Amino acid sequence: MKAIVYEKYGPPDVLRLKEVEKPAPSEDEVLVKVHAASVNYSDWVFVRGKPFVIRLMVGGLLKPKIKILGADIAGQAAAVGVNVKQFRPGDEVYAELSAYGWGGFAEYVSVPEKALALKPANLTFEEAGAVPQAAVVALQGLRNEGQIQPGHKVLINGASGGIGTFAVQIAKSFGAEVIGVCSSRNLDMVRSIGADQVIDYMQEDFTNNGQRYDLILDIVANHSISGLERALSPRGIYVFVGGSMAAVIKASMNKSERIRNLSAEPNQKDLVVMKELIEAGKVVPVIDRRYPFNEASEAVRYYGERHSQGKVVITLEHDNK
Ligand SMILES: NC(=O)c1ccc[n+]([C@@H]2O[C@H](COP(=O)([O-])OP(=O)(O)OC[C@H]3O[C@@H](n4cnc5c(N)ncnc54)[C@H](OP(=O)(O)O)[C@@H]3O)[C@@H](O)[C@H]2O)c1
């Protein structure tokens, strides 16, 4: 089979299309014929091996141990292991593989049954491939750490990106009033996916506008902790989702109960929650660009500019193999 392989850290053009051995599913795994994958922050940092600490996580100080990146996939079950109960060959599925060794940028990947869910029936593979990681991170940030409630005033900082576009819609589905922070060019898009109010970060600092929020979901982390505390209502919660390494350290050192650090855990249950929200028409994936499989390195490079409007998707064509 063909896969996007990398053998050394570097710019995205170290990602090369290569012929590799097709995996065989173990007894608890499903072999998935991948029709679409999408790019996440992990692909961007792991390909470059930067920041350096990431190499300890990927398991290769000088060169990567994991050769095939890609956490998000949508595709079709091609074969199932003997112990697999929930899926049959032909099922249309999606999965998040970051807890299972990645490997999604390939024509086939073996996926543990517990990491897989049926894909939302109303989505194409391309659309479904955009969902897993970004949507589950948004869901767990809002629901688990953020304890979102109907009527809450929820601010999403980074509302126009992969995670942010899901967060806006998921927060609306919980009955919250949603305020999206993005740049001028994305104001209309963020409004169009349901934000009640938008703030242009180029014009206004949400920590200094006199407003208070019950929940701030922060995918950018570009404000001081004192500014964020000022923007929280008396019982408000701040959830740190992403940002620079310095921001990660700052957020994890803060001991306040109201400042929380999300460490998302991909799981089947939340993929099912997303399937239901999507099939109910409450969440629609926003896709910025689609790239053919042989241009996966370009997709990762584009994601790395960090100004995507929603998700960056890679599509695979199979010729009846
Ligand atoms: N906690 C966890 O478990 C977990 C899991 C996965 C990922 N993450 C984190 O999530 C982050 C990646 O998220 P993503 O994939 O959604 O990123 P992304 O798709 O690259 O989106 C970034 C968005 O941020 C916006 N942005 C840039 N500067 C901004 C500012 N000053 N104020 C507000 N918005 C701004 C950009 O919009 P404009 O173009 O309009 O500027 C862009 O839409 C990483 O930091 C990663 O570590 C965390």
Tab-separated table of C-alpha atoms and ligand atoms in Angstrom:
chain	number	residue	atom	x	y	z
A	1	MET	CA	0.000	0.000	0.000
A	2	LYS	CA	0.996	3.635	-0.252
A	3	ALA	CA	1.661	5.781	2.797
A	4	ILE	CA	3.061	9.187	3.621
A	5	VAL	CA	6.276	8.280	5.396
A	6	TYR	CA	8.955	10.343	7.121
A	7	GLU	CA	12.330	9.158	8.276
A	8	LYS	CA	13.869	12.391	9.523
A	9	TYR	CA	12.619	15.516	11.238
A	10	GLY	CA	12.375	18.608	9.105
A	11	PRO	CA	10.060	20.835	7.062
A	12	PRO	CA	6.913	19.125	5.728
A	13	ASP	CA	8.642	18.117	2.492
A	14	VAL	CA	10.369	15.317	4.458
A	15	LEU	CA	6.947	13.626	4.163
A	16	ARG	CA	7.217	11.308	1.160
A	17	LEU	CA	4.719	9.078	-0.602
A	18	LYS	CA	6.121	5.532	-0.380
A	19	GLU	CA	5.180	1.898	-0.858
A	20	VAL	CA	5.042	0.135	2.527
A	21	GLU	CA	3.661	-3.135	3.825
A	22	LYS	CA	-0.102	-3.199	4.327
A	23	PRO	CA	-0.890	-3.758	8.037
A	24	ALA	CA	-2.752	-6.858	9.171
A	25	PRO	CA	-5.346	-6.320	11.911
A	26	SER	CA	-4.788	-8.117	15.223
A	27	GLU	CA	-7.721	-9.933	16.801
A	28	ASP	CA	-9.027	-6.716	18.449
A	29	GLU	CA	-8.464	-4.459	15.458
A	30	VAL	CA	-10.274	-3.354	12.333
A	31	LEU	CA	-8.346	-2.786	9.129
A	32	VAL	CA	-9.638	0.507	7.735
A	33	LYS	CA	-9.362	1.495	4.088
A	34	VAL	CA	-8.728	5.212	4.555
A	35	HIS	CA	-10.683	7.586	2.313
A	36	ALA	CA	-9.821	10.823	4.104
A	37	ALA	CA	-7.557	12.105	6.856
A	38	SER	CA	-7.101	15.549	8.341
A	39	VAL	CA	-4.177	17.514	9.692
A	40	ASN	CA	-3.781	18.356	13.364
A	41	TYR	CA	-1.256	20.238	15.451
A	42	SER	CA	0.478	16.944	16.359
A	43	ASP	CA	1.304	16.315	12.677
A	44	TRP	CA	2.810	19.782	12.422
A	45	VAL	CA	5.050	19.522	15.503
A	46	PHE	CA	5.965	15.858	15.059
A	47	VAL	CA	7.136	16.257	11.481
A	48	ARG	CA	9.536	19.013	12.491
A	49	GLY	CA	10.447	17.508	15.859
A	50	LYS	CA	9.942	20.952	17.372
A	51	PRO	CA	9.705	21.944	20.162
A	52	PHE	CA	12.419	19.462	21.076
A	53	VAL	CA	10.448	18.006	24.013
A	54	ILE	CA	8.051	16.584	21.441
A	55	ARG	CA	10.763	14.099	20.401
A	56	LEU	CA	10.524	12.464	23.809
A	57	MET	CA	6.807	11.956	23.139
A	58	VAL	CA	7.208	10.621	19.605
A	59	GLY	CA	10.005	8.456	20.832
A	60	GLY	CA	12.947	9.416	18.685
A	61	LEU	CA	15.593	11.912	19.765
A	62	LEU	CA	17.462	12.076	16.459
A	63	LYS	CA	14.927	10.582	14.082
A	64	PRO	CA	11.249	9.730	14.442
A	65	LYS	CA	10.227	6.265	15.580
A	66	ILE	CA	6.679	6.690	14.310
A	67	LYS	CA	7.057	6.781	10.555
A	68	ILE	CA	3.471	7.480	9.511
A	69	LEU	CA	1.649	10.453	11.029
A	70	GLY	CA	-2.085	11.225	10.833
A	71	ALA	CA	-4.488	11.008	13.780
A	72	ASP	CA	-7.820	11.605	12.055
A	73	ILE	CA	-9.266	9.162	9.571
A	74	ALA	CA	-12.532	8.286	7.890
A	75	GLY	CA	-12.894	5.192	5.763
A	76	GLN	CA	-14.357	1.763	5.347
A	77	ALA	CA	-13.766	-1.372	7.404
A	78	ALA	CA	-11.886	-3.713	5.064
A	79	ALA	CA	-11.335	-6.604	7.502
A	80	VAL	CA	-12.029	-7.249	11.176
A	81	GLY	CA	-10.128	-9.250	13.817
A	82	VAL	CA	-11.777	-12.321	15.346
A	83	ASN	CA	-12.643	-10.561	18.635
A	84	VAL	CA	-14.194	-7.493	17.031
A	85	LYS	CA	-17.896	-7.284	17.887
A	86	GLN	CA	-19.104	-3.852	16.840
A	87	PHE	CA	-17.954	-3.580	13.224
A	88	ARG	CA	-18.239	-5.552	10.016
A	89	PRO	CA	-16.414	-5.268	6.696
A	90	GLY	CA	-17.973	-2.485	4.662
A	91	ASP	CA	-18.943	-0.317	7.679
A	92	GLU	CA	-18.187	3.368	7.199
A	93	VAL	CA	-16.152	4.463	10.199
A	94	TYR	CA	-14.040	7.250	11.642
A	95	ALA	CA	-11.358	7.340	14.324
A	96	GLU	CA	-8.787	9.344	16.270
A	97	LEU	CA	-5.460	7.496	16.383
A	98	SER	CA	-3.221	9.715	18.519
A	99	ALA	CA	-3.441	7.298	21.459
A	100	TYR	CA	-2.726	4.339	19.165
A	101	GLY	CA	0.445	5.271	17.303
A	102	TRP	CA	-0.994	7.523	14.540
A	103	GLY	CA	-0.633	5.979	11.051
A	104	GLY	CA	-3.641	7.651	9.380
A	105	PHE	CA	-1.743	9.111	6.404
A	106	ALA	CA	-1.877	5.753	4.634
A	107	GLU	CA	-4.169	3.767	2.350
A	108	TYR	CA	-4.864	1.327	5.203
A	109	VAL	CA	-4.475	1.440	8.966
A	110	SER	CA	-5.276	-1.102	11.676
A	111	VAL	CA	-7.391	0.504	14.378
A	112	PRO	CA	-8.316	-0.944	17.799
A	113	GLU	CA	-12.072	-1.493	17.937
A	114	LYS	CA	-12.329	0.804	20.976
A	115	ALA	CA	-10.927	3.757	18.992
A	116	LEU	CA	-13.449	3.464	16.184
A	117	ALA	CA	-17.041	4.632	15.665
A	118	LEU	CA	-19.479	4.560	12.777
A	119	LYS	CA	-19.043	7.792	10.852
A	120	PRO	CA	-21.894	10.332	10.815
A	121	ALA	CA	-24.206	8.994	8.099
A	122	ASN	CA	-24.893	12.428	6.612
A	123	LEU	CA	-21.214	13.250	5.994
A	124	THR	CA	-18.934	12.359	3.118
A	125	PHE	CA	-15.655	10.651	4.047
A	126	GLU	CA	-13.927	13.975	3.427
A	127	GLU	CA	-16.176	15.758	5.901
A	128	ALA	CA	-16.001	12.937	8.451
A	129	GLY	CA	-12.192	12.905	8.301
A	130	ALA	CA	-12.219	16.514	9.482
A	131	VAL	CA	-14.056	15.700	12.694
A	132	PRO	CA	-12.366	13.346	15.180
A	133	GLN	CA	-9.603	15.153	17.039
A	134	ALA	CA	-10.712	18.774	16.722
A	135	ALA	CA	-14.326	18.026	17.625
A	136	VAL	CA	-13.510	15.763	20.578
A	137	VAL	CA	-10.994	18.284	21.961
A	138	ALA	CA	-13.655	21.011	21.709
A	139	LEU	CA	-16.291	18.757	23.289
A	140	GLN	CA	-14.109	17.664	26.204
A	141	GLY	CA	-12.868	21.224	26.794
A	142	LEU	CA	-16.384	22.644	26.974
A	143	ARG	CA	-18.175	19.772	28.716
A	144	ASN	CA	-15.572	18.079	30.960
A	145	GLU	CA	-13.263	20.897	32.023
A	146	GLY	CA	-15.548	23.818	31.269
A	147	GLN	CA	-18.751	22.331	32.721
A	148	ILE	CA	-20.768	24.240	30.140
A	149	GLN	CA	-24.449	24.874	30.973
A	150	PRO	CA	-27.388	26.273	28.978
A	151	GLY	CA	-27.375	30.063	29.140
A	152	HIS	CA	-23.664	30.300	29.904
A	153	LYS	CA	-21.813	33.111	28.206
A	154	VAL	CA	-18.980	31.220	26.499
A	155	LEU	CA	-16.037	32.848	24.759
A	156	ILE	CA	-13.994	30.834	22.249
A	157	ASN	CA	-10.546	32.324	21.599
A	158	GLY	CA	-9.344	30.968	18.233
A	159	ALA	CA	-12.911	30.432	16.990
A	160	SER	CA	-12.022	30.209	13.296
A	161	GLY	CA	-9.544	27.294	13.391
A	162	GLY	CA	-9.997	23.526	13.413
A	163	ILE	CA	-10.939	23.185	17.083
A	164	GLY	CA	-12.599	26.609	17.302
A	165	THR	CA	-15.138	26.008	14.522
A	166	PHE	CA	-16.303	22.853	16.308
A	167	ALA	CA	-16.257	24.590	19.702
A	168	VAL	CA	-18.572	27.381	18.524
A	169	GLN	CA	-21.151	24.889	17.247
A	170	ILE	CA	-20.866	22.456	20.176
A	171	ALA	CA	-21.257	25.305	22.683
A	172	LYS	CA	-24.394	26.447	20.822
A	173	SER	CA	-25.749	22.891	20.961
A	174	PHE	CA	-25.454	23.065	24.776
A	175	GLY	CA	-27.643	26.191	24.709
A	176	ALA	CA	-24.855	28.635	25.482
A	177	GLU	CA	-24.494	32.208	24.275
A	178	VAL	CA	-21.337	32.073	22.178
A	179	ILE	CA	-18.773	34.779	21.549
A	180	GLY	CA	-16.115	33.910	18.965
A	181	VAL	CA	-12.750	35.672	18.829
A	182	CYS	CA	-11.065	35.672	15.406
A	183	SER	CA	-9.455	37.991	12.866
A	184	SER	CA	-11.416	40.377	10.636
A	185	ARG	CA	-11.429	38.057	7.623
A	186	ASN	CA	-13.154	35.297	9.618
A	187	LEU	CA	-15.867	37.312	11.369
A	188	ASP	CA	-18.617	36.385	8.876
A	189	MET	CA	-17.658	32.693	8.837
A	190	VAL	CA	-17.711	32.446	12.642
A	191	ARG	CA	-21.094	34.226	12.725
A	192	SER	CA	-22.375	31.867	10.021
A	193	ILE	CA	-21.665	28.779	12.154
A	194	GLY	CA	-23.715	30.161	15.025
A	195	ALA	CA	-21.704	32.615	17.121
A	196	ASP	CA	-24.045	35.169	18.716
A	197	GLN	CA	-21.278	37.721	18.822
A	198	VAL	CA	-17.828	37.990	17.270
A	199	ILE	CA	-14.792	39.909	18.468
A	200	ASP	CA	-12.067	40.907	16.030
A	201	TYR	CA	-8.850	40.351	17.966
A	202	MET	CA	-7.138	42.899	15.768
A	203	GLN	CA	-9.513	45.600	17.034
A	204	GLU	CA	-10.436	44.567	20.543
A	205	ASP	CA	-8.865	42.768	23.504
A	206	PHE	CA	-11.552	40.591	25.106
A	207	THR	CA	-9.783	40.773	28.480
A	208	ASN	CA	-10.132	44.555	28.462
A	209	ASN	CA	-13.613	45.268	27.157
A	210	GLY	CA	-15.478	45.172	30.473
A	211	GLN	CA	-17.308	41.928	29.574
A	212	ARG	CA	-17.358	38.833	31.825
A	213	TYR	CA	-17.686	35.247	30.637
A	214	ASP	CA	-18.844	32.088	32.425
A	215	LEU	CA	-16.447	30.002	30.354
A	216	ILE	CA	-13.453	30.858	28.201
A	217	LEU	CA	-12.162	28.096	25.910
A	218	ASP	CA	-8.746	29.217	24.767
A	219	ILE	CA	-7.039	27.666	21.755
A	220	VAL	CA	-4.525	30.513	21.355
A	221	ALA	CA	-3.464	31.446	24.920
A	222	ASN	CA	-2.129	34.887	24.124
A	223	HIS	CA	-3.360	36.777	27.216
A	224	SER	CA	-2.012	37.131	30.737
A	225	ILE	CA	-3.572	35.076	33.515
A	226	SER	CA	-4.526	38.305	35.317
A	227	GLY	CA	-6.302	39.541	32.165
A	228	LEU	CA	-8.135	36.227	31.820
A	229	GLU	CA	-9.226	36.285	35.469
A	230	ARG	CA	-10.565	39.799	34.886
A	231	ALA	CA	-12.654	38.472	31.971
A	232	LEU	CA	-14.221	35.667	34.020
A	233	SER	CA	-17.520	36.015	35.862
A	234	PRO	CA	-17.240	35.312	39.642
A	235	ARG	CA	-17.711	31.554	39.113
A	236	GLY	CA	-16.319	31.501	35.598
A	237	ILE	CA	-13.897	28.851	34.325
A	238	TYR	CA	-10.963	29.260	31.956
A	239	VAL	CA	-9.951	26.195	29.932
A	240	PHE	CA	-6.517	26.210	28.376
A	241	VAL	CA	-6.577	24.098	25.210
A	242	GLY	CA	-3.579	25.185	23.204
A	243	GLY	CA	-0.897	27.770	22.630
A	244	SER	CA	2.872	28.120	22.794
A	245	MET	CA	5.071	25.940	25.028
A	246	ALA	CA	5.515	28.974	27.333
A	247	ALA	CA	1.714	29.226	27.620
A	248	VAL	CA	1.457	25.489	28.402
A	249	ILE	CA	3.980	25.858	31.240
A	250	LYS	CA	2.281	29.008	32.572
A	251	ALA	CA	-1.175	27.384	32.562
A	252	SER	CA	0.011	24.167	34.174
A	253	MET	CA	1.799	26.083	36.957
A	254	ASN	CA	-1.334	28.003	37.884
A	255	LYS	CA	-3.017	26.439	40.886
A	256	SER	CA	-6.361	28.271	40.671
A	257	GLU	CA	-9.415	25.966	40.508
A	258	ARG	CA	-10.835	28.224	37.814
A	259	ILE	CA	-7.847	27.919	35.458
A	260	ARG	CA	-7.924	24.457	33.921
A	261	ASN	CA	-5.628	22.693	31.545
A	262	LEU	CA	-7.278	20.347	29.037
A	263	SER	CA	-5.588	17.087	28.229
A	264	ALA	CA	-8.046	15.573	25.776
A	265	GLU	CA	-8.480	11.810	25.634
A	266	PRO	CA	-9.748	10.393	22.371
A	267	ASN	CA	-12.435	7.766	22.885
A	268	GLN	CA	-15.214	5.965	21.085
A	269	LYS	CA	-17.960	7.399	23.308
A	270	ASP	CA	-17.221	10.972	22.305
A	271	LEU	CA	-16.998	10.058	18.614
A	272	VAL	CA	-20.533	8.708	19.040
A	273	VAL	CA	-21.604	11.953	20.769
A	274	MET	CA	-20.222	13.877	17.777
A	275	LYS	CA	-21.942	11.532	15.315
A	276	GLU	CA	-25.269	12.284	17.007
A	277	LEU	CA	-24.718	16.056	17.092
A	278	ILE	CA	-23.737	16.014	13.415
A	279	GLU	CA	-26.639	13.812	12.330
A	280	ALA	CA	-28.992	16.117	14.257
A	281	GLY	CA	-27.668	18.985	12.128
A	282	LYS	CA	-26.224	20.794	15.152
A	283	VAL	CA	-22.615	20.593	14.001
A	284	VAL	CA	-21.252	20.835	10.456
A	285	PRO	CA	-17.509	20.464	9.831
A	286	VAL	CA	-15.872	23.539	8.329
A	287	ILE	CA	-13.244	22.607	5.755
A	288	ASP	CA	-10.775	25.184	4.556
A	289	ARG	CA	-8.761	23.199	1.998
A	290	ARG	CA	-8.659	19.689	0.567
A	291	TYR	CA	-5.434	18.137	-0.729
A	292	PRO	CA	-4.944	14.915	-2.717
A	293	PHE	CA	-2.925	12.203	-0.940
A	294	ASN	CA	0.256	12.847	-2.904
A	295	GLU	CA	0.190	16.469	-1.686
A	296	ALA	CA	-0.048	15.596	2.021
A	297	SER	CA	3.180	17.470	2.761
A	298	GLU	CA	1.607	20.607	1.278
A	299	ALA	CA	-1.458	20.097	3.503
A	300	VAL	CA	0.755	19.921	6.600
A	301	ARG	CA	2.726	22.966	5.440
A	302	TYR	CA	-0.490	24.950	4.967
A	303	TYR	CA	-1.773	23.910	8.407
A	304	GLY	CA	1.552	25.084	9.846
A	305	GLU	CA	0.786	28.654	8.782
A	306	ARG	CA	-1.774	28.416	11.612
A	307	HIS	CA	-4.411	30.527	9.925
A	308	SER	CA	-6.702	27.860	8.527
A	309	GLN	CA	-10.413	28.577	8.416
A	310	GLY	CA	-11.579	25.282	9.886
A	311	LYS	CA	-9.877	22.024	8.938
A	312	VAL	CA	-7.334	20.933	6.339
A	313	VAL	CA	-8.279	17.581	4.782
A	314	ILE	CA	-6.309	15.005	2.774
A	315	THR	CA	-8.299	12.788	0.409
A	316	LEU	CA	-7.355	9.331	-0.891
A	317	GLU	CA	-8.450	7.686	-4.114
A	318	HIS	CA	-8.313	3.886	-4.238
A	319	ASP	CA	-8.181	1.948	-7.484
A	320	ASN	CA	-9.973	-1.222	-6.391
A	321	LYS	CA	-7.079	-2.772	-4.477
B	1	LIG	N1	-5.357	20.225	25.074
B	1	LIG	C1	-5.400	19.220	24.219
B	1	LIG	O1	-5.668	18.067	24.583
B	1	LIG	C2	-5.122	19.516	22.760
B	1	LIG	C3	-5.343	18.522	21.783
B	1	LIG	C4	-5.098	18.844	20.452
B	1	LIG	C5	-4.630	20.119	20.112
B	1	LIG	N2	-4.409	21.042	21.094
B	1	LIG	C6	-3.899	22.385	20.792
B	1	LIG	O2	-4.756	23.050	19.901
B	1	LIG	C7	-3.992	23.979	19.152
B	1	LIG	C8	-4.292	23.824	17.668
B	1	LIG	O3	-5.632	24.140	17.417
B	1	LIG	P1	-6.244	24.152	15.945
B	1	LIG	O4	-5.871	22.886	15.257
B	1	LIG	O5	-7.656	24.543	16.055
B	1	LIG	O6	-5.399	25.326	15.289
B	1	LIG	P2	-5.600	25.978	13.855
B	1	LIG	O7	-6.590	25.186	13.057
B	1	LIG	O8	-4.250	26.243	13.317
B	1	LIG	O9	-6.321	27.354	14.162
B	1	LIG	C9	-5.658	28.415	14.656
B	1	LIG	C10	-6.672	29.563	14.631
B	1	LIG	O10	-6.232	30.506	15.587
B	1	LIG	C11	-6.601	31.781	15.103
B	1	LIG	N3	-5.767	32.801	15.736
B	1	LIG	C12	-4.464	33.089	15.501
B	1	LIG	N4	-4.084	34.110	16.309
B	1	LIG	C13	-5.165	34.453	17.051
B	1	LIG	C14	-5.414	35.414	18.068
B	1	LIG	N5	-4.471	36.261	18.462
B	1	LIG	N6	-6.642	35.468	18.633
B	1	LIG	C15	-7.622	34.620	18.247
B	1	LIG	N7	-7.468	33.702	17.264
B	1	LIG	C16	-6.255	33.611	16.687
B	1	LIG	C17	-6.393	31.701	13.617
B	1	LIG	O11	-7.321	32.587	13.017
B	1	LIG	P3	-6.875	33.824	12.098
B	1	LIG	O12	-6.385	33.243	10.804
B	1	LIG	O13	-8.135	34.564	11.974
B	1	LIG	O14	-5.781	34.535	12.859
B	1	LIG	C18	-6.761	30.243	13.287
B	1	LIG	O15	-8.081	30.147	12.808
B	1	LIG	C19	-2.512	23.707	19.452
B	1	LIG	O16	-2.017	24.699	20.319
B	1	LIG	C20	-2.544	22.354	20.130
B	1	LIG	O17	-1.519	22.198	21.076
B	1	LIG	C21	-4.651	20.757	22.401
